[in-house]
CSV table of C-alpha atoms in Angstrom, one decimal:
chain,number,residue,atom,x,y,z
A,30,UNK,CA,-82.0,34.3,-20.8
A,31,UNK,CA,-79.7,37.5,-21.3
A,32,UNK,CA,-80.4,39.5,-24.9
A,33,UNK,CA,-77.7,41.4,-25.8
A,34,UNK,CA,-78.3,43.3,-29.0
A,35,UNK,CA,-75.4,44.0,-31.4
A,36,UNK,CA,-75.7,46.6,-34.2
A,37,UNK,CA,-74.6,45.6,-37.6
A,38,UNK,CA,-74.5,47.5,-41.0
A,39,UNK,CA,-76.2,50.4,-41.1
A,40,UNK,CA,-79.6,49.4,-39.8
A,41,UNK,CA,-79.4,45.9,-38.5
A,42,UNK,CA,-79.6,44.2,-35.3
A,43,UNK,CA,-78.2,40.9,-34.7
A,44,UNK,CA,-78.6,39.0,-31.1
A,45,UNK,CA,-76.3,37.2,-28.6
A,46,UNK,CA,-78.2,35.0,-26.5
A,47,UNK,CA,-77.0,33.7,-23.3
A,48,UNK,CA,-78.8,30.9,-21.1
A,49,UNK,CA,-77.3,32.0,-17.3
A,50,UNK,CA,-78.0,28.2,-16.0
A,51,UNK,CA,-75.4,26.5,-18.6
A,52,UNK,CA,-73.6,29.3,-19.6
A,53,UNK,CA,-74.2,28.5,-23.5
A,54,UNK,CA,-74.2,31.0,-26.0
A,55,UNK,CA,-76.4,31.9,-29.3
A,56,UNK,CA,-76.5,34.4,-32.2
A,57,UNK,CA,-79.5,34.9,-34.2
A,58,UNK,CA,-79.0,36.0,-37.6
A,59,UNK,CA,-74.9,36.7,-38.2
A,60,UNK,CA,-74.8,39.0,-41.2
A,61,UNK,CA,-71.6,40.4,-40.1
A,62,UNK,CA,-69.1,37.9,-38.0
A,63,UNK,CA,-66.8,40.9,-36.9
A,64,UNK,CA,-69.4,42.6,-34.3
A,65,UNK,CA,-70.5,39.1,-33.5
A,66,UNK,CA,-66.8,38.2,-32.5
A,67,UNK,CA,-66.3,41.2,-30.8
A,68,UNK,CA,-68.7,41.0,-28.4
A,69,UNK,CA,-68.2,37.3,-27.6
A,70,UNK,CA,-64.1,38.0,-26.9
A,71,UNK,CA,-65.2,41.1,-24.8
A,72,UNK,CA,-67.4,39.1,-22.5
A,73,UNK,CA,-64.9,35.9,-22.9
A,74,UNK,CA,-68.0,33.7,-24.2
A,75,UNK,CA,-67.5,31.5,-26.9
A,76,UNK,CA,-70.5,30.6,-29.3
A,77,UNK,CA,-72.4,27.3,-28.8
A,78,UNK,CA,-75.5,27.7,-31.2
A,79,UNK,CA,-76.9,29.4,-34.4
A,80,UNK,CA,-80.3,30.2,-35.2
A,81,UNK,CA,-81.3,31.5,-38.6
A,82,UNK,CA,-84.5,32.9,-39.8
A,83,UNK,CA,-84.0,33.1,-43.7
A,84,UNK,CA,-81.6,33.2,-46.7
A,85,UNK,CA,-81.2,37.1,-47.0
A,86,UNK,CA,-77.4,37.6,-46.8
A,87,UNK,CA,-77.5,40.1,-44.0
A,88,UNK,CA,-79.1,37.5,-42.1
A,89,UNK,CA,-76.3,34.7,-42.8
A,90,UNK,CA,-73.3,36.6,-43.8
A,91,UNK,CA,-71.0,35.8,-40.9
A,92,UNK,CA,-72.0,32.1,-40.6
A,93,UNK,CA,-69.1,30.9,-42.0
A,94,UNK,CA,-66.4,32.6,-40.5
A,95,UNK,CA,-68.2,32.0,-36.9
A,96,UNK,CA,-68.5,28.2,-37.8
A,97,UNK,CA,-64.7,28.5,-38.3
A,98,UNK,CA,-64.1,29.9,-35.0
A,99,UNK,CA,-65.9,28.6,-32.7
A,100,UNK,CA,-68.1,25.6,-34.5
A,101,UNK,CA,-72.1,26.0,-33.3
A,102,UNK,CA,-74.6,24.0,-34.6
A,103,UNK,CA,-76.1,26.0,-37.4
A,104,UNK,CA,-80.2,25.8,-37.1
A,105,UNK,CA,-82.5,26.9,-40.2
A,106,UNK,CA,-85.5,25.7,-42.1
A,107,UNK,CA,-84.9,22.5,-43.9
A,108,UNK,CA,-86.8,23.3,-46.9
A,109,UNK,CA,-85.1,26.4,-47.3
A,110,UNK,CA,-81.7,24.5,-47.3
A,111,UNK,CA,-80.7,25.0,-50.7
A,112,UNK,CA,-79.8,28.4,-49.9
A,113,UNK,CA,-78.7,28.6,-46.5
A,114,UNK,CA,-75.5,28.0,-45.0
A,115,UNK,CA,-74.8,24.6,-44.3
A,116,UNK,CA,-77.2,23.6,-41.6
A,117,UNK,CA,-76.4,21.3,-38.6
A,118,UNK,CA,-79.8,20.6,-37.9
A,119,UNK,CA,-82.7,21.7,-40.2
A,120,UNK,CA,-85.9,22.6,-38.8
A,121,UNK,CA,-89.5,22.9,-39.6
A,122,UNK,CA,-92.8,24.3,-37.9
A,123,UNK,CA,-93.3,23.1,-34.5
A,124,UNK,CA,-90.2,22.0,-33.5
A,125,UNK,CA,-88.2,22.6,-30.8
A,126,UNK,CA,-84.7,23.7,-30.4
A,127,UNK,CA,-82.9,23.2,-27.4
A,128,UNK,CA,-80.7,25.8,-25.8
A,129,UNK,CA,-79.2,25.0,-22.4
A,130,UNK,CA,-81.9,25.1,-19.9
A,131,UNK,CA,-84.3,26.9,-22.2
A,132,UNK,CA,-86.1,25.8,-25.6
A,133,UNK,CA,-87.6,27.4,-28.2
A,134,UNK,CA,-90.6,27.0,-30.5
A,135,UNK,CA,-89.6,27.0,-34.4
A,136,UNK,CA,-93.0,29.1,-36.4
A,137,UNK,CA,-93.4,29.2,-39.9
A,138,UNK,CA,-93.6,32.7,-40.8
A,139,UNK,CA,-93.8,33.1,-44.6
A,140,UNK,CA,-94.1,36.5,-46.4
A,141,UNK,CA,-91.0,38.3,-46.6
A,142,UNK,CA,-89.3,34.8,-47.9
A,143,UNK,CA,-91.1,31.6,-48.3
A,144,UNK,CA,-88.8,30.3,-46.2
A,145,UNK,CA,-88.8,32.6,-43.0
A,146,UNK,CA,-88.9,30.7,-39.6
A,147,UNK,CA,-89.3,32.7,-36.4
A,148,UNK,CA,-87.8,31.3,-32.9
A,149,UNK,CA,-90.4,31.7,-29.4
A,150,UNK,CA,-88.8,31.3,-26.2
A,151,UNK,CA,-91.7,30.8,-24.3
A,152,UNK,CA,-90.2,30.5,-20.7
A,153,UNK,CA,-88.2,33.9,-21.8
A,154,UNK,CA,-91.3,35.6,-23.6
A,155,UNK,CA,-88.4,36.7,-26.1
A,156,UNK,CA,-89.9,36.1,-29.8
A,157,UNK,CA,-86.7,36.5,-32.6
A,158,UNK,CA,-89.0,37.2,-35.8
A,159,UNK,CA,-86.3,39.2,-37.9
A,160,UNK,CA,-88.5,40.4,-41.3
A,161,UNK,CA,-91.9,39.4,-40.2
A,162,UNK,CA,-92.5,41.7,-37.8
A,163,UNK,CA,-91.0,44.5,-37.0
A,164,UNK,CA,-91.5,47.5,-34.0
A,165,UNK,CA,-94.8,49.6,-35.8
A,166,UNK,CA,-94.1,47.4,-39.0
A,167,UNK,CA,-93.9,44.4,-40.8
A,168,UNK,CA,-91.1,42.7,-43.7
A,169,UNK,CA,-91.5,43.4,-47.5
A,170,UNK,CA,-93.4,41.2,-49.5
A,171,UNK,CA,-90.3,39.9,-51.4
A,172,UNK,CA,-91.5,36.4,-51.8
A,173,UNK,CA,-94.6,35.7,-50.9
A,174,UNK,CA,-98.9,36.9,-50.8
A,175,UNK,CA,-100.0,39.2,-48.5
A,176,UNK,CA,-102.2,36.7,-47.8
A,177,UNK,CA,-99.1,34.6,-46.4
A,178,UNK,CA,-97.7,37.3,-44.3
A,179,UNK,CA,-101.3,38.2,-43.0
A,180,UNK,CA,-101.4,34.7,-41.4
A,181,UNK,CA,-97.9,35.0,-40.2
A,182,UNK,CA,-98.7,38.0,-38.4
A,183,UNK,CA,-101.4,36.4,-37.3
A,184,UNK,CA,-100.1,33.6,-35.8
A,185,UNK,CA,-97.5,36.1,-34.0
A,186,UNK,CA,-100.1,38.6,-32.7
A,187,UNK,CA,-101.2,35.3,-30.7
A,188,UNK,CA,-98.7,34.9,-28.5
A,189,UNK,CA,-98.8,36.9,-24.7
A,190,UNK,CA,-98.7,40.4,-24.8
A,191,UNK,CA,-95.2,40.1,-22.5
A,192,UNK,CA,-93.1,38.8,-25.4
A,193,UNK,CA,-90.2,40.7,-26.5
A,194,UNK,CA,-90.5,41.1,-29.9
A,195,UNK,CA,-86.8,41.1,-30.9
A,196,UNK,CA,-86.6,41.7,-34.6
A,197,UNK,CA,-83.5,42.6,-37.0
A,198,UNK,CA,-83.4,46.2,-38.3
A,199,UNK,CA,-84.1,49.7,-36.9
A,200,UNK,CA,-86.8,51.0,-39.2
A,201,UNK,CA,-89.2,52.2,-36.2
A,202,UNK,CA,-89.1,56.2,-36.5
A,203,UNK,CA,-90.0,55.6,-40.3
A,204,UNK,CA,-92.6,53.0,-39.6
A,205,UNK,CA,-94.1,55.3,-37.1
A,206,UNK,CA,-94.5,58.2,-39.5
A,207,UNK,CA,-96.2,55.8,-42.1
A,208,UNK,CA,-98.6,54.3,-39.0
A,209,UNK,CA,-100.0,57.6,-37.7
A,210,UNK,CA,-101.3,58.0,-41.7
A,211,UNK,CA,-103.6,54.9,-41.9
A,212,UNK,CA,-104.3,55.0,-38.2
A,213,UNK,CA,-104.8,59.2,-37.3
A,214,UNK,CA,-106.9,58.6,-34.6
A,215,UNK,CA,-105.3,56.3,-32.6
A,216,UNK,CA,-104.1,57.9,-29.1
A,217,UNK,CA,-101.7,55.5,-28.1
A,218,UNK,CA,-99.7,55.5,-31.5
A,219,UNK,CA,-99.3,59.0,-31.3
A,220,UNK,CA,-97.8,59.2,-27.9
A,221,UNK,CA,-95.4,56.1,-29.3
A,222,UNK,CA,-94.8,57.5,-32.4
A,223,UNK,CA,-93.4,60.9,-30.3
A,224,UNK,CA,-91.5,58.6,-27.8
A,225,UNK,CA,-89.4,56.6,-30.9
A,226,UNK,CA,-88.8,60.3,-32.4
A,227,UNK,CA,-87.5,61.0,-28.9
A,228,UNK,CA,-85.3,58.0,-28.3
A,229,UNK,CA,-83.8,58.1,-32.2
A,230,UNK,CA,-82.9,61.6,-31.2
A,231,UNK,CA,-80.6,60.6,-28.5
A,232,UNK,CA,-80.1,57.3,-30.9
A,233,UNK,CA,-81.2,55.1,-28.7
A,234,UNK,CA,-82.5,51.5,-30.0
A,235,UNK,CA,-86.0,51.3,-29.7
A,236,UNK,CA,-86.1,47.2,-29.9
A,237,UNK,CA,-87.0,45.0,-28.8
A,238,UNK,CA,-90.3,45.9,-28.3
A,239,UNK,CA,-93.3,44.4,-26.6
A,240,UNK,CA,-96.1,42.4,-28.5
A,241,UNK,CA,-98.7,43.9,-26.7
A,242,UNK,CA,-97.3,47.0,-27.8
A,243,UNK,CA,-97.4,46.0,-31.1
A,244,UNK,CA,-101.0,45.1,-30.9
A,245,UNK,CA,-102.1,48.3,-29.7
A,246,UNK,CA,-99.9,50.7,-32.1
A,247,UNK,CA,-98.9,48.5,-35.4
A,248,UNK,CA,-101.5,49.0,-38.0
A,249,UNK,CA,-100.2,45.9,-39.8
A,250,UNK,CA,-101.2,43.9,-36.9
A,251,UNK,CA,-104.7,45.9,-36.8
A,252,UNK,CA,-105.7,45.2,-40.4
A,253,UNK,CA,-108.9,43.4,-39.1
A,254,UNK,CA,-109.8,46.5,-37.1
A,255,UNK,CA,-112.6,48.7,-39.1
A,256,UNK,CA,-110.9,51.7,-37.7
A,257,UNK,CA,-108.0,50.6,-39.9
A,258,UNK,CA,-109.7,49.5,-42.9
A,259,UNK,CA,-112.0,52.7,-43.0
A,260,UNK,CA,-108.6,54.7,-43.1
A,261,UNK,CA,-107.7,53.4,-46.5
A,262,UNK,CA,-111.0,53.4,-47.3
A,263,UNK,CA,-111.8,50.0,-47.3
A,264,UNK,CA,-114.6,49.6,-45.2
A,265,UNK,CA,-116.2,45.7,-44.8
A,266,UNK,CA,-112.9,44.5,-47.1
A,267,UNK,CA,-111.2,41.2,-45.7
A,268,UNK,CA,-108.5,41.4,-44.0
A,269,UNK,CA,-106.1,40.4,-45.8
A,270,UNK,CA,-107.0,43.0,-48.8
A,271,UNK,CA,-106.7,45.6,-46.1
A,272,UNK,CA,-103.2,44.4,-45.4
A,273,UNK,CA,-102.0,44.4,-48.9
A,274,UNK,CA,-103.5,48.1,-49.3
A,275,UNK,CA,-101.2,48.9,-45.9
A,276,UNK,CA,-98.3,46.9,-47.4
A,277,UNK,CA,-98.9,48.6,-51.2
A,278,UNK,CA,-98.8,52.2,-49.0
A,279,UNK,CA,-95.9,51.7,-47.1
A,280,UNK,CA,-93.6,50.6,-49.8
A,281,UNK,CA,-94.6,53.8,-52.0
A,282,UNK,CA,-94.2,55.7,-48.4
């Protein structure tokens, strides 16, 4: 399956899939039609599915002026509904949706929203997780416990270390600066935390990223590590305490 990752606003990424064996063609998450179009009349593609994680309107923006155009089938969490775009097919955990030769595995992932749904493609180890997870961080708390997004992430961390984690907005040189302070002695993050200052220098993206990445380096993936939970002095705490102390942090960061 080809990725192709198309900047929007000033920090999000939205996605244009395409399965080569059928030739169809996917967006995740259209906040913004007019990037969206742009790159499917470049490559002369026209758009045969949508897939959205959540309500936020940078997610869903676009959705009706794409529907307009080209007429997908819109794909979103059907108890979330009531404030999505109209949906064409409405989803719940565990299902499957169906893209050309490919599928993909629908995961409840509630936390930022009550309603966030994450997409696996399992034959294309490409995970589309939006506000869950993101490269060294993870979604605000705007709806849900930290209790809820600790067993999101938990049910992300998982899947095989060779998924690209493909989520929507380029926060990673911020979230790296906040990681090396609740994880100081942890080699690998600093080496990644001077490669994304590297790669935003010559702004490049620096997602997707991989999960087993993620595990090694993202301290809101590690909150079960004593290492982790010692740095906010929290030693022998649950993990999910330790993860709303990180989550607390980062959003006075």
């Amino acid at each position: 399956m080809e990725i192709i990752l198309v900047p929007a606003f000033a920090d999000n990424y939205l996605y244009v899939l395409r399965d080569p064996a059928s030739g169809k063609v996917a967006a995740v998450d259209p906040g913004d039609a007019a990037p969206l179009m742009a790159e499917l009349e470049r490559r002369g593609w026209g758009l045969d599915l949508i897939l959205l994680t959540h309500h936020h309107n940078d997610h869903t923006g676009g959705v009706a002026a794409l529907v307009e155009r080209y007429a997908p089938l819109v794909v979103g969490a059907g108890h979330d509904s009531h404030r999505l775009p109209p949906l064409g097919r409405a989803v719940a955990d565990g299902d499957r949706v169906a893209f050309g030769g490919t599928s993909a595995e629908v995961i409840a992932t509630p936390g930022h929203t009550l309603g966030h749904i994450a997409y696996w493609f399992a034959q294309d180890e490409a995970l589309f997780c939006a506000d869950t997870l993101f490269a060294l961080g993870c979604g605000r708390l705007f709806e849900g416990t930290p209790g809820q997004m600790w067993e999101s992430l938990l049910r992300l961390r998982a899947l095989p270390d060779a998924t690209r984690v493909c989520c929507a907005h380029e926060y990673t040189l911020s979230n790296a600066r906040f990681a090396v302070t609740v994880d100081p002695d942890n080699a690998a993050l600093r080496a990644r935390a001077e490669e994304i200052a590297a790669r935003r220098a010559r702004h490049e993206p620096t997602v997707p990223t991989l999960l087993g990445v993620e595990k090694a380096t993202n301290p809101f993936l590690r909150a079960d590590d004593p290492g982790v939970a010692a740095a906010v002095g929290l030693v022998g705490s649950s993990p999910d305490r330790v993860f709303a102390e990180l989550r607390a942090r980062k959003d006075r960061f």
